[in-house]
Structures are given as C-alpha cells and as structure tokens.
mmCIF file of C-alpha atoms and ligand atoms in Angstrom:
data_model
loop_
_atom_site.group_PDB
_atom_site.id
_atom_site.type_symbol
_atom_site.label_atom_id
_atom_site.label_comp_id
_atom_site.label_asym_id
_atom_site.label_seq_id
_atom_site.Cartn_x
_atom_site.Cartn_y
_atom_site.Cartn_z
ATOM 1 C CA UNK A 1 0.000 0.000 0.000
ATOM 2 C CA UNK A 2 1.359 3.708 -0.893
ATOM 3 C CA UNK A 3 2.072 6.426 1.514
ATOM 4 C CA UNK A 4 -1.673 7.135 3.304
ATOM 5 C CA UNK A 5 -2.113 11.163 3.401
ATOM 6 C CA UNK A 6 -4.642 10.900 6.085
ATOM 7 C CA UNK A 7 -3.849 12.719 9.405
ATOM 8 C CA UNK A 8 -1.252 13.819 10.040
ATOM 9 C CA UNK A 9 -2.014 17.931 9.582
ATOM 10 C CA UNK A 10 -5.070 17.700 10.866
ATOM 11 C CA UNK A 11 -4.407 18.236 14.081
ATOM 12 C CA UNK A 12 -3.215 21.744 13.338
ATOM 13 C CA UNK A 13 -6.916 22.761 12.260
ATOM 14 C CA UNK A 14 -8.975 20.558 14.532
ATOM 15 C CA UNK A 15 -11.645 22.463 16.990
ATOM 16 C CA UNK A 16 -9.416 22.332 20.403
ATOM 17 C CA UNK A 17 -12.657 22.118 22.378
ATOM 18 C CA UNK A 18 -13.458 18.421 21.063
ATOM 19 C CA UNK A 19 -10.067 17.072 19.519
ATOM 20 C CA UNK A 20 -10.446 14.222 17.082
ATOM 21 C CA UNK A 21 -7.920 12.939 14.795
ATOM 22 C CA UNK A 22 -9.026 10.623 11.936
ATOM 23 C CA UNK A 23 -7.180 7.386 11.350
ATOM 24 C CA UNK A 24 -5.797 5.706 8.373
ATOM 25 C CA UNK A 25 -9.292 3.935 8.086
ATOM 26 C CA UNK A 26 -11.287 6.638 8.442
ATOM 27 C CA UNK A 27 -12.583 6.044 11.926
ATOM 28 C CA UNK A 28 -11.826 8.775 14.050
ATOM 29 C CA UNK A 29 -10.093 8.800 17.755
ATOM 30 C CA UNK A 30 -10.606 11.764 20.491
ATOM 31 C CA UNK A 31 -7.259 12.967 21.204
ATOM 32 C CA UNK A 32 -6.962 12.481 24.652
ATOM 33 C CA UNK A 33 -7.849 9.705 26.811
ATOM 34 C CA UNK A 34 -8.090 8.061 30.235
ATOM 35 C CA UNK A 35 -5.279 4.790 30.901
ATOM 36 C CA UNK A 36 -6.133 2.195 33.040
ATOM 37 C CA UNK A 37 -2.590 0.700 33.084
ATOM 38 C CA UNK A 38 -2.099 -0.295 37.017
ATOM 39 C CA UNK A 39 -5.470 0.539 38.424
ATOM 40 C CA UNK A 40 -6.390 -2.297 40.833
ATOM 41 C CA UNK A 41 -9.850 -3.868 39.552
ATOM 42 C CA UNK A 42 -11.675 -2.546 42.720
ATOM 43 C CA UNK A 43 -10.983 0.822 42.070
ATOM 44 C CA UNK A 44 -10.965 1.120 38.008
ATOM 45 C CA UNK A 45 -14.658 1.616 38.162
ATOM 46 C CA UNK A 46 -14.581 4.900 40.198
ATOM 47 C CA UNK A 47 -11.905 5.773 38.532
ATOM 48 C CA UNK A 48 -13.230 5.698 34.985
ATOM 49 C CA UNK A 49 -16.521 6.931 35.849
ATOM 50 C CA UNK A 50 -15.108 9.971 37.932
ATOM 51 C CA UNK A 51 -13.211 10.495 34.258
ATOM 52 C CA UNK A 52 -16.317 10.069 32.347
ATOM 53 C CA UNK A 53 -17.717 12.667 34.369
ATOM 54 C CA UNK A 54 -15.025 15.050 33.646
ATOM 55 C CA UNK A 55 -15.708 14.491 30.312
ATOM 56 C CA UNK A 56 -13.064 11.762 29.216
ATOM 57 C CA UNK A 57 -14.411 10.181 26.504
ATOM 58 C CA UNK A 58 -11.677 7.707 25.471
ATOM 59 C CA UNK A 59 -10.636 4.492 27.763
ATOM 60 C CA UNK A 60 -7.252 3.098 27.062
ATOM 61 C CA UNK A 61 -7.381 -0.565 28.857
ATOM 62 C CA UNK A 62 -5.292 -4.079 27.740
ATOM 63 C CA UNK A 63 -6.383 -7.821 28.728
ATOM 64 C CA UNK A 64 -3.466 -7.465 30.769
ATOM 65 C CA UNK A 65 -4.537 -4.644 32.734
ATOM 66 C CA UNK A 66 -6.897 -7.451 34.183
ATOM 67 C CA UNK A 67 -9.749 -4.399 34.355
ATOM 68 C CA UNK A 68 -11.534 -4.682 31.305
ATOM 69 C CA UNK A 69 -14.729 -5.560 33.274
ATOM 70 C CA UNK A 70 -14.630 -2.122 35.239
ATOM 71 C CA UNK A 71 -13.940 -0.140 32.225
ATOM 72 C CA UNK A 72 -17.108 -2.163 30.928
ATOM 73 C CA UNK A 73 -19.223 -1.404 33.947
ATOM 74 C CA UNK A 74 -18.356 1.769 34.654
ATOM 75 C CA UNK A 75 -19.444 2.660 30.876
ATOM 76 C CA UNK A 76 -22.310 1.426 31.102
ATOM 77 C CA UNK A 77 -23.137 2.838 34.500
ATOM 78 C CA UNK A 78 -22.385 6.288 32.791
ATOM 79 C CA UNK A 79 -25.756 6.046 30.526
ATOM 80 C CA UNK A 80 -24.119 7.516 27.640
ATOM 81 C CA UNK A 81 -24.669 5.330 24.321
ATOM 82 C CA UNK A 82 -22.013 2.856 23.927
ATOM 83 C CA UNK A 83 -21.133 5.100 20.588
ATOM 84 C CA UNK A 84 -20.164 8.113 22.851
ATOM 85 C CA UNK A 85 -16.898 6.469 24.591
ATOM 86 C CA UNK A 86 -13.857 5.245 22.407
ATOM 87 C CA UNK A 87 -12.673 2.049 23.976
ATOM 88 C CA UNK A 88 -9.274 0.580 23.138
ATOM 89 C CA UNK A 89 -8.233 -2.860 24.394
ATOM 90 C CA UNK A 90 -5.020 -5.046 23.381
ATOM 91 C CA UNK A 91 -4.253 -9.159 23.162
ATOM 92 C CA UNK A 92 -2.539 -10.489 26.108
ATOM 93 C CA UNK A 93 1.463 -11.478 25.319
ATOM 94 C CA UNK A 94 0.218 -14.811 26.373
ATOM 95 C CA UNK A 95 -2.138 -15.272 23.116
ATOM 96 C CA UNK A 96 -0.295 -14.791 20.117
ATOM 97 C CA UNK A 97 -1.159 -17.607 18.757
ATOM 98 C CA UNK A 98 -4.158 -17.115 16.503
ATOM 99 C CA UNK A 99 -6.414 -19.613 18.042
ATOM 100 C CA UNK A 100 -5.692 -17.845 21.287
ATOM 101 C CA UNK A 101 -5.798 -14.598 20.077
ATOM 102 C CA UNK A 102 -10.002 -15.449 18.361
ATOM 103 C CA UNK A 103 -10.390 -16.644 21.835
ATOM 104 C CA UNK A 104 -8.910 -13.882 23.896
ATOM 105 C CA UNK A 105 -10.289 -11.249 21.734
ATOM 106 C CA UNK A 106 -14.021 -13.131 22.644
ATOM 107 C CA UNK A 107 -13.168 -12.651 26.477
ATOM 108 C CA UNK A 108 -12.973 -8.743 25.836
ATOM 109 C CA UNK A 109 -15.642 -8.368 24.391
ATOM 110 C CA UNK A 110 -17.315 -10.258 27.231
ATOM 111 C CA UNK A 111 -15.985 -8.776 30.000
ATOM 112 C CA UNK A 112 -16.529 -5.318 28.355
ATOM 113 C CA UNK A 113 -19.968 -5.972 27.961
ATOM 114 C CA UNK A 114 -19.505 -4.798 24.411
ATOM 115 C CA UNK A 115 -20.161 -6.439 21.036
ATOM 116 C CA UNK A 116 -17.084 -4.107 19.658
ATOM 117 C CA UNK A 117 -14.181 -2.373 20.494
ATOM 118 C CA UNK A 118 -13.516 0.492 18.916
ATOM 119 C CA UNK A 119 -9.482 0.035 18.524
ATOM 120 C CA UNK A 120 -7.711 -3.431 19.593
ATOM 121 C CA UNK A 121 -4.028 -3.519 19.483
ATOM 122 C CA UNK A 122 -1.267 -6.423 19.482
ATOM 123 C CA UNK A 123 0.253 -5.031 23.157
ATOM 124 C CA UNK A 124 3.933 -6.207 22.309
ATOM 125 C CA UNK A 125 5.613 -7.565 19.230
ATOM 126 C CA UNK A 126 7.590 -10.111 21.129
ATOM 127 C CA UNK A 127 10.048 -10.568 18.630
ATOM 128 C CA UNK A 128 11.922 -13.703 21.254
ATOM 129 C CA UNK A 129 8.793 -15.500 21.588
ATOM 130 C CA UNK A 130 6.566 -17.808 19.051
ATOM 131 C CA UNK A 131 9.355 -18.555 16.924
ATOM 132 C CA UNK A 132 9.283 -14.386 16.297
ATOM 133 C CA UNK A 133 5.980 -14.459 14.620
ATOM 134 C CA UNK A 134 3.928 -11.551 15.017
ATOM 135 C CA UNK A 135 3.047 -11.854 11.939
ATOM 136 C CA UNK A 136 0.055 -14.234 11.642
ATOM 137 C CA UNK A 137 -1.075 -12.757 15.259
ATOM 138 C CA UNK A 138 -1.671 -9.144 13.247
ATOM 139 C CA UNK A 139 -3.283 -10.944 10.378
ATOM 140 C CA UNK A 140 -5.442 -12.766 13.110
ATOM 141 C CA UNK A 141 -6.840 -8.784 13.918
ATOM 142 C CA UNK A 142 -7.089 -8.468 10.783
ATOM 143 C CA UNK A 143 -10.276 -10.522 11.236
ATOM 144 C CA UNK A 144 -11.631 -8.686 13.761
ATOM 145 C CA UNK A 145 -11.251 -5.091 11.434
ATOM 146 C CA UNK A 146 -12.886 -7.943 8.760
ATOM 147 C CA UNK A 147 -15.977 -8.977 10.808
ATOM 148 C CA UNK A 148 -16.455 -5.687 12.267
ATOM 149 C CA UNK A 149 -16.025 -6.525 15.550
ATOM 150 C CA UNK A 150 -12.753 -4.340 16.108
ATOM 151 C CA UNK A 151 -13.408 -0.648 14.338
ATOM 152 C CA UNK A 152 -9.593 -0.042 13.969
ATOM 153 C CA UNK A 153 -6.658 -2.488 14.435
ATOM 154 C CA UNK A 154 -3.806 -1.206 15.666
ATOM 155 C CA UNK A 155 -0.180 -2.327 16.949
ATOM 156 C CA UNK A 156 2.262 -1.289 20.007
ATOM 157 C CA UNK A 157 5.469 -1.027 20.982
ATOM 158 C CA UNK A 158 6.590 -1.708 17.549
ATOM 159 C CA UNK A 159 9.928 -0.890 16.309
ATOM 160 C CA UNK A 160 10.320 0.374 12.058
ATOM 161 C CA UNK A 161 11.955 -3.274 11.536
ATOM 162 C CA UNK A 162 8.683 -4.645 13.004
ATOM 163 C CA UNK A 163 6.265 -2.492 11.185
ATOM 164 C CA UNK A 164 8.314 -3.216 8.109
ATOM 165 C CA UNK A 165 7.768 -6.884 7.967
ATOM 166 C CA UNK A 166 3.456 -5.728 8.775
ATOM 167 C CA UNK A 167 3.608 -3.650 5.937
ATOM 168 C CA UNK A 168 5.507 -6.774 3.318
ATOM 169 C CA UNK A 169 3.505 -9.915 4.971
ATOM 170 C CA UNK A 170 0.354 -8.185 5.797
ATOM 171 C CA UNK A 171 -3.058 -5.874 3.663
ATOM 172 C CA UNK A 172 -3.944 -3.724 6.950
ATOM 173 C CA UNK A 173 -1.811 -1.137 7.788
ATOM 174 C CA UNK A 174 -1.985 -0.443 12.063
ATOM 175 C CA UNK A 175 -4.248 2.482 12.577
ATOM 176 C CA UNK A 176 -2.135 3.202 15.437
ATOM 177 C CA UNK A 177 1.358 2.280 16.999
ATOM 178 C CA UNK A 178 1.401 3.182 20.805
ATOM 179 C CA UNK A 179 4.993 3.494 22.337
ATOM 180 C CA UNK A 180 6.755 5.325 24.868
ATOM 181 C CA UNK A 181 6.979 8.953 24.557
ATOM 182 C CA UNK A 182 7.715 11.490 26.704
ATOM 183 C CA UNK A 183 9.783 14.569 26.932
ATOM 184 C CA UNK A 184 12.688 12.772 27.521
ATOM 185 C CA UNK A 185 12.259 9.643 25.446
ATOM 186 C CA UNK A 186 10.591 11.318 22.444
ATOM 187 C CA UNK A 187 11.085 7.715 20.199
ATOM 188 C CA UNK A 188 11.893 10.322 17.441
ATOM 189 C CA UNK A 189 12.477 7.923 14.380
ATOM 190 C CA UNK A 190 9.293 5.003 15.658
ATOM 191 C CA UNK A 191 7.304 8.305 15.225
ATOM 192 C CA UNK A 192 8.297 9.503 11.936
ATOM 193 C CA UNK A 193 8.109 6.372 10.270
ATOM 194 C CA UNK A 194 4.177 6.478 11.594
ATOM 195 C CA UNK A 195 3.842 10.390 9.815
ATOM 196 C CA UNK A 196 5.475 8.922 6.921
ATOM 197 C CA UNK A 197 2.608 5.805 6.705
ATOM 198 C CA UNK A 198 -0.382 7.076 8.105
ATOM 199 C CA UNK A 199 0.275 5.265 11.363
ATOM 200 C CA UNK A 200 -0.672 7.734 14.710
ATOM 201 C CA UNK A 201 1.428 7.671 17.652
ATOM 202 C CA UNK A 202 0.077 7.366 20.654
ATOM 203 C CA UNK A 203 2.153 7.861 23.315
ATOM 204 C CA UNK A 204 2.249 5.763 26.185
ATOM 205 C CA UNK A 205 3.340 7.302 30.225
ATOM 206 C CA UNK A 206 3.097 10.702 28.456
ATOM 207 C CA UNK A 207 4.644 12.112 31.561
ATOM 208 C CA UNK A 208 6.946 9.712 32.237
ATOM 209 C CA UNK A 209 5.022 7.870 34.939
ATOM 210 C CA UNK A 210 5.401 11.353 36.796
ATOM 211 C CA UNK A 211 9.323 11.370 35.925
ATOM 212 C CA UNK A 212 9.117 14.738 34.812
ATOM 213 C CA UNK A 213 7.583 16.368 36.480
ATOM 214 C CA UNK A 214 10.550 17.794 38.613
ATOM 215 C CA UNK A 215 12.279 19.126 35.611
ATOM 216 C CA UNK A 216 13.256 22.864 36.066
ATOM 217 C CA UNK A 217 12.613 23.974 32.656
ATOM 218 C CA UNK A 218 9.263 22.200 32.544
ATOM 219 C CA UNK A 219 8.624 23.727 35.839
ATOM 220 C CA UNK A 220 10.041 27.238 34.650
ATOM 221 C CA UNK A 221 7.494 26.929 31.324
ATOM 222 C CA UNK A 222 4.297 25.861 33.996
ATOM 223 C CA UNK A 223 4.258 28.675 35.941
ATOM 224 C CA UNK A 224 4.578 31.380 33.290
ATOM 225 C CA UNK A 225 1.410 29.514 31.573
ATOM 226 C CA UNK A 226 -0.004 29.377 35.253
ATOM 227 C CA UNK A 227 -0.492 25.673 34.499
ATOM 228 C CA UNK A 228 1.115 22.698 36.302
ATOM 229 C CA UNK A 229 3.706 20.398 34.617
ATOM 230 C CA UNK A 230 1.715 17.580 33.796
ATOM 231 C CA UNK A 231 -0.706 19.696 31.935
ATOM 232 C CA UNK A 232 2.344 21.339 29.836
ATOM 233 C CA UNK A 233 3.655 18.441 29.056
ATOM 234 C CA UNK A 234 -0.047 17.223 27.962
ATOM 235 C CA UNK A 235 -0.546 19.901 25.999
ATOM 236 C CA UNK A 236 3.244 19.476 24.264
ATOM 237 C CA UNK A 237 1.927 15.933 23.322
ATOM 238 C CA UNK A 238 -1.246 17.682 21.870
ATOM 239 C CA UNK A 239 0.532 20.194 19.733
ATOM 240 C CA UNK A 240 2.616 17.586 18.505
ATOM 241 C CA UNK A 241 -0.265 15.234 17.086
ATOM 242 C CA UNK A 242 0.057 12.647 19.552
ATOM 243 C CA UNK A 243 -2.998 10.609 20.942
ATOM 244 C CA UNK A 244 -2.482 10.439 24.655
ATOM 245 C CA UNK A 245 -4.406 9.250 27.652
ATOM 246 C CA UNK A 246 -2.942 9.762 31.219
ATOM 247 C CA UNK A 247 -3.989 7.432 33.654
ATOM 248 C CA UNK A 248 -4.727 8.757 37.348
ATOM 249 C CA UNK A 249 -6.354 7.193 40.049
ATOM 250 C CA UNK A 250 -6.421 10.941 41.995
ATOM 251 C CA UNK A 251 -9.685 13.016 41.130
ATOM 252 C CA UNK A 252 -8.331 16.652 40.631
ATOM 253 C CA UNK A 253 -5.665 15.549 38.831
ATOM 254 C CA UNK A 254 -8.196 13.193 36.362
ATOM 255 C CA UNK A 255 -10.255 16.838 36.148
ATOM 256 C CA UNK A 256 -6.628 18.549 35.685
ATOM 257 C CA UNK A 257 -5.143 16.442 33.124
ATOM 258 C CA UNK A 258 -8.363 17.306 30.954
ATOM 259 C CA UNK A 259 -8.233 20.983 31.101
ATOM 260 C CA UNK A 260 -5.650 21.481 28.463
ATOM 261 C CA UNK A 261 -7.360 22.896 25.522
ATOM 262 C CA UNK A 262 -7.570 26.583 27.008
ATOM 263 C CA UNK A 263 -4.028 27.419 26.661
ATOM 264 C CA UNK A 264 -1.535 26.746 23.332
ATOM 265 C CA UNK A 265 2.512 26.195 23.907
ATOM 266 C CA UNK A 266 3.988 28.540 21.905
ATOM 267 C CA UNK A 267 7.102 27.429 19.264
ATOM 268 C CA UNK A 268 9.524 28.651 21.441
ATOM 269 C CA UNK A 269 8.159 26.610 24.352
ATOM 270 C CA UNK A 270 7.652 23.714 22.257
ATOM 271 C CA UNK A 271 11.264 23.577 21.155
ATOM 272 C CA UNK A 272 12.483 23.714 24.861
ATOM 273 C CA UNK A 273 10.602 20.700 25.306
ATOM 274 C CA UNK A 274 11.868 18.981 22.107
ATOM 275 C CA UNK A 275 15.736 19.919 23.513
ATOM 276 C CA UNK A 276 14.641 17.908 26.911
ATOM 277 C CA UNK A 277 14.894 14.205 25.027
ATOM 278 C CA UNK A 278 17.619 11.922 26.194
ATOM 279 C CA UNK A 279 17.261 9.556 23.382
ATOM 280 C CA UNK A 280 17.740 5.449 24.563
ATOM 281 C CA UNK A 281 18.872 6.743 28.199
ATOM 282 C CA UNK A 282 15.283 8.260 28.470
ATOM 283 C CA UNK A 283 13.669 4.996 28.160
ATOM 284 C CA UNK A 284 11.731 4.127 31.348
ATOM 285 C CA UNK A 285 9.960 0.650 29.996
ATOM 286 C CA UNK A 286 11.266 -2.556 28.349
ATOM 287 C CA UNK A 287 12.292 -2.455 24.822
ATOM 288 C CA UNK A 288 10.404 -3.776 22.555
ATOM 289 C CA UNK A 289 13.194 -6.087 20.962
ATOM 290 C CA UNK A 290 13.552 -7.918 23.849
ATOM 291 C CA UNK A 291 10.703 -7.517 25.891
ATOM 292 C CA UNK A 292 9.575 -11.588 26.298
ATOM 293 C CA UNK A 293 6.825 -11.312 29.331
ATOM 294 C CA UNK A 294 4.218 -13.757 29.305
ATOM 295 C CA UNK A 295 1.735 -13.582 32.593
ATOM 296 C CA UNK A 296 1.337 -16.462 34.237
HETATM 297 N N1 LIG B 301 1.123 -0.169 25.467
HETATM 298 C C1 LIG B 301 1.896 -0.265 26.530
HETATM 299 O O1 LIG B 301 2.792 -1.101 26.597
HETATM 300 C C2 LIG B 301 1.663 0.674 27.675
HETATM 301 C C3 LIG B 301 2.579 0.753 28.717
HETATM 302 C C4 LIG B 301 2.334 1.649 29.757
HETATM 303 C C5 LIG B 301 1.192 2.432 29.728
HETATM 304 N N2 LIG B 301 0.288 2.313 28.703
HETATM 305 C C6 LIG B 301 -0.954 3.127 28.662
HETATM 306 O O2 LIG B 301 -0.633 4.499 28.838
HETATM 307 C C7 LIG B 301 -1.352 4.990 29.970
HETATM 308 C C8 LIG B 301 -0.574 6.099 30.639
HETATM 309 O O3 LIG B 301 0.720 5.651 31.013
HETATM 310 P P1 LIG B 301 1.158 5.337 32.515
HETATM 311 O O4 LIG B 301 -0.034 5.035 33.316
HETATM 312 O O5 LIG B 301 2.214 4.314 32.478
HETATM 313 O O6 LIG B 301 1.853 6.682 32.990
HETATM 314 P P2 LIG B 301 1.499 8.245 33.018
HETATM 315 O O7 LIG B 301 0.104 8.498 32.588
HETATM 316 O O8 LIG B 301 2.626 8.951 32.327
HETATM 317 O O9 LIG B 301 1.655 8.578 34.567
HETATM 318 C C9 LIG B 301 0.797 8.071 35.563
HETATM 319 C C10 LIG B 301 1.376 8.479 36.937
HETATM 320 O O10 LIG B 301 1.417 9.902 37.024
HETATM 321 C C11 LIG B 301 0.629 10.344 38.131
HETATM 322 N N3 LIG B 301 -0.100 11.533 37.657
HETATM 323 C C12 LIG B 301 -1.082 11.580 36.719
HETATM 324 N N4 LIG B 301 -1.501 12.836 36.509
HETATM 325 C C13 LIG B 301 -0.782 13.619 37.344
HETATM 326 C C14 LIG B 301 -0.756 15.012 37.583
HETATM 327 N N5 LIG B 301 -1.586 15.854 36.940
HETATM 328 N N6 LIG B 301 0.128 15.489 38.507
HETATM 329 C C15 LIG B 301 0.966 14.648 39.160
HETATM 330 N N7 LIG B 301 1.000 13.323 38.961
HETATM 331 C C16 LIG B 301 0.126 12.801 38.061
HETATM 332 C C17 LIG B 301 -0.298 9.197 38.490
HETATM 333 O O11 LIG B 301 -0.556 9.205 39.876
HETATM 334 P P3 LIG B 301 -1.988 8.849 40.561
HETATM 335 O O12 LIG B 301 -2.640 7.775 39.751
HETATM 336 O O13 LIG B 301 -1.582 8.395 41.922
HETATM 337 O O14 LIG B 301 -2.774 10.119 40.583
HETATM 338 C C18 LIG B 301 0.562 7.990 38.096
HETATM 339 O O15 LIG B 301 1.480 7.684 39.138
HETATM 340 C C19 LIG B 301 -1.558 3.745 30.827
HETATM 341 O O16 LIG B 301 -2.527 3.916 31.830
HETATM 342 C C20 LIG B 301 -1.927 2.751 29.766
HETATM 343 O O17 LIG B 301 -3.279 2.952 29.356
HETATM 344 C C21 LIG B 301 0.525 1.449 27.688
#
C-alpha cells in the first residue's frame, strides 16, 4: 500500500474544544484519553466513571490490565450510548497464537460488555517469543477489522523493523502504533516512520510515569502559563499530534489532566521541550526487541 495522506495535519486545524484525529481507516479517535494501566480492579470503576464525568471520553485498557470488566461497567453505569466512549483494548502477550488470540479477543468483548471495540491492538511484538511471529497474530486482527467486531486495528510497541515486515507480509496497515513517549524519550524515528505511513502515535506514560515532572525547565514553562507540569507536558503531546491518555487514580488531577485545551505552547516553548529528550537513556519501559513477558 502507498504512503496514506490521512492525518497527520489535521491536528493543526482541529476544533481544540473536542479534539479528534481521523485514522488511516477513516474512523476517528478523540485525542486524549483516560489509561487504566495499574489501576487495581476494585478501584478502576470509580476511577473511569469519575473520568467520564469530567468528560473523558476515550478508555485506554489491555487484557493485561486485568480491568476490562470495570472499564465495561463503569461505561455502562455512565448512561451515555455505547457510541459516545472510544474504547481501546489489546491481546494479552500470552495469546499470540491465533487460536488464542479469536479466543482472547471473545473474552474482551465479554468482559466489556460490548459487542465491539472500537481500537484493539497487538500489546507487544515479542520478537523472542513464538518462533518471532507476530506476523500471523496481526493478520489474526485483521479478522476482527474484517468482521467488524474491532473498528480499527492497531499495533504497540513496535519498532520500524517490526512495522516493516506488517507492511511486506500483511493488507492492513496499524491504525495506530502506541509506544513510549515522553519529553525525555521522544522515540523520534518510531514516530516519523508512523507520519510517513499514516500510522498515529500514541504515546504511552506521556509524563513519564510522573518522571518529569521535577524538571526545572518544565517547571520554569508551567508557571509562566499558570499551568502545572503535567498539563504542559499534555498539551506538548497535543501540539505535537500525539494521541495520549494519562492514567490517574487521583480526582483533581483526572479533572486537571483534561483541562488542556484553554491554553496553546507557543514554538519557542515547544522547542524547549523537544531539547529535553535523552534519546535510549530516556527509556523508562522494556524495549520492545527484547521484551519476552508472558503472565502467568
Ligand atoms: N502499550 C503499553 O505497553 C503501555 C505501557 C504503559 C502504559 N500504557 C498506557 O498508557 C497509559 C498512561 O501511562 P502510565 O499510566 O504508564 O503513565 P502516566 O500516565 O505517564 O503517569 C501516571 C502516573 O502519574 C501520576 N499523575 C497523573 N496525573 C498527574 C498530575 N496531573 N500530577 C501529578 N502526577 C500525576 C499518576 O498518579 P496517581 O494515579 O496516583 O494520581 C501515576 O502515578 C496507561 O494507563 C496505559 O493505558 C501502555
């Protein structure tokens, strides 16, 4: 498939009130989101309903987040039409194998209480494991996108070498990849190679897990904005035409990481922020290469 010319520019005229950005399919994704990554079962119900409320209207959750069934609740508990939240879900590292994956991908929709998801996502490319093919796993989504039971397909934590053997052995091309990205691992070339083939980033612990958000220049930017870090930082992913979704269990900073559309970085600010990445020593998480974790 040629180069897509989809989205990547449309983030510069969207309506900041109600950010969308439209995927290589067609099917469009708010901008900013609520992660579920961590949340304890018992409390991922308050939690996404007290961002619902806010007015989150995007859930970023995985089978191995082990909350799917909260998410699912606490949607439902909302009263809004299912068609009014985005929910993204991704296979388990422990069912790659496509008769695994069909069955998996049944238990989401089960314990989401959903007949769909909007985006589903192959969580890690686990080059080390299953004889290093991650190949016939993304074709096995490919169904999904087929049947209609997955909106969008989409990949993460995929390196160029990995989304160069999608693009030879596969037909779809990932809607999304979702990596690591933060100020100071900004994953420059996995990015570009996404601009350059319609792929969207999304970026994954936009703010580091809370890693940045002693940095002096960050801190030095916040306060002449009269915003705090997190939300600079937010708003930096934003500008840049990232999809991002913050997870937080704490309710003013759920409300604050949504208030982020009243205020725009300017260039100069938005360059200091692009000087703050430390490249491979910024990486917080596992790399993808050799990432080979299977839950037990
Ligand atoms: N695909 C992948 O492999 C992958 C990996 C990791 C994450 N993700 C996704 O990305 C989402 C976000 O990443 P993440 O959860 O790792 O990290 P993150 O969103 O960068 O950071 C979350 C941490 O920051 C704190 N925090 C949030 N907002 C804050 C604020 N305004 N001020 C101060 N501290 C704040 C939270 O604390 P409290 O909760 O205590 O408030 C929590 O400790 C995840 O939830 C998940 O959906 C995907």
């Amino acid at each position: 498939m040629g180069r897509l010319e989809l989205p990547y520019d449309l983030w510069q005229d969207v309506d900041l009130a109600a950010p969308a950005i439209t995927l290589n399919d067609a099917q469009a994704i708010p901008q900013l989101g609520f992660g579920v990554f961590q949340i304890p079962l018992d409390e991922t119900r308050r939690a996404v309903s007290d961002a619902i409320e806010v007015g989150y209207r995007h859930i970023d959750t995985a089978e191995m987040y082990e909350n799917e069934a909260a998410v699912g609740e606490a949607v439902h508990a909302s009263g809004l039409d299912r068609s009014e939240v985005y929910i993204t879900s991704k296979l388990s590292n422990g069912f790659h194998r496509p008769e695994d994956a069909r069955r998996a991908f049944e238990g989401t929709l089960e314990a989401l209480g959903s007949d769909y998801v909007d985006l589903f996502l192959v969580h890690w490319p686990l080059p080390t494991l299953y004889d290093g093919d991650f190949v016939s796993t993304w074709q096995t989504l490919e169904e999904f996108k087929e049947d209609g039971r997955a909106r969008s397909i989409g990949v993460s934590n995929f390196e160029i070498a990995h989304l160069e053997r999608l693009a030879a052995e596969s037909v779809v091309v990932p809607a999304v990849n979702q990596i690591e990205l933060h100020p100071y691992f900004q994953n420059r070339e996995v990015a570009a190679y996404g601009r350059e083939h319609g792929i969207v980033t999304e970026a994954w612990a936009p703010i580091a897990q809370g890693g940045v958000l002693d940095d002096s220049a960050l801190i030095e930017i916040a306060e002449r904005y009269g915003k705090s870090v997190a939300q600079v930082v937010l708003r930096w992913h934003i500008q840049q035409g990232n999809v991002v979704f913050p997870k937080s269990v704490t309710p003013e900073r759920i409300r604050q990481n949504f208030a982020i559309f009243d205020f725009e970085l300017e260039r100069a600010d938005l360059e200091t922020i692009d000087g703050l990445d430390r490249g491979e020593a910024g990486r917080n998480g596992p790399h993808p290469d050799t990432f080979a974790y299977i839950p037990s």
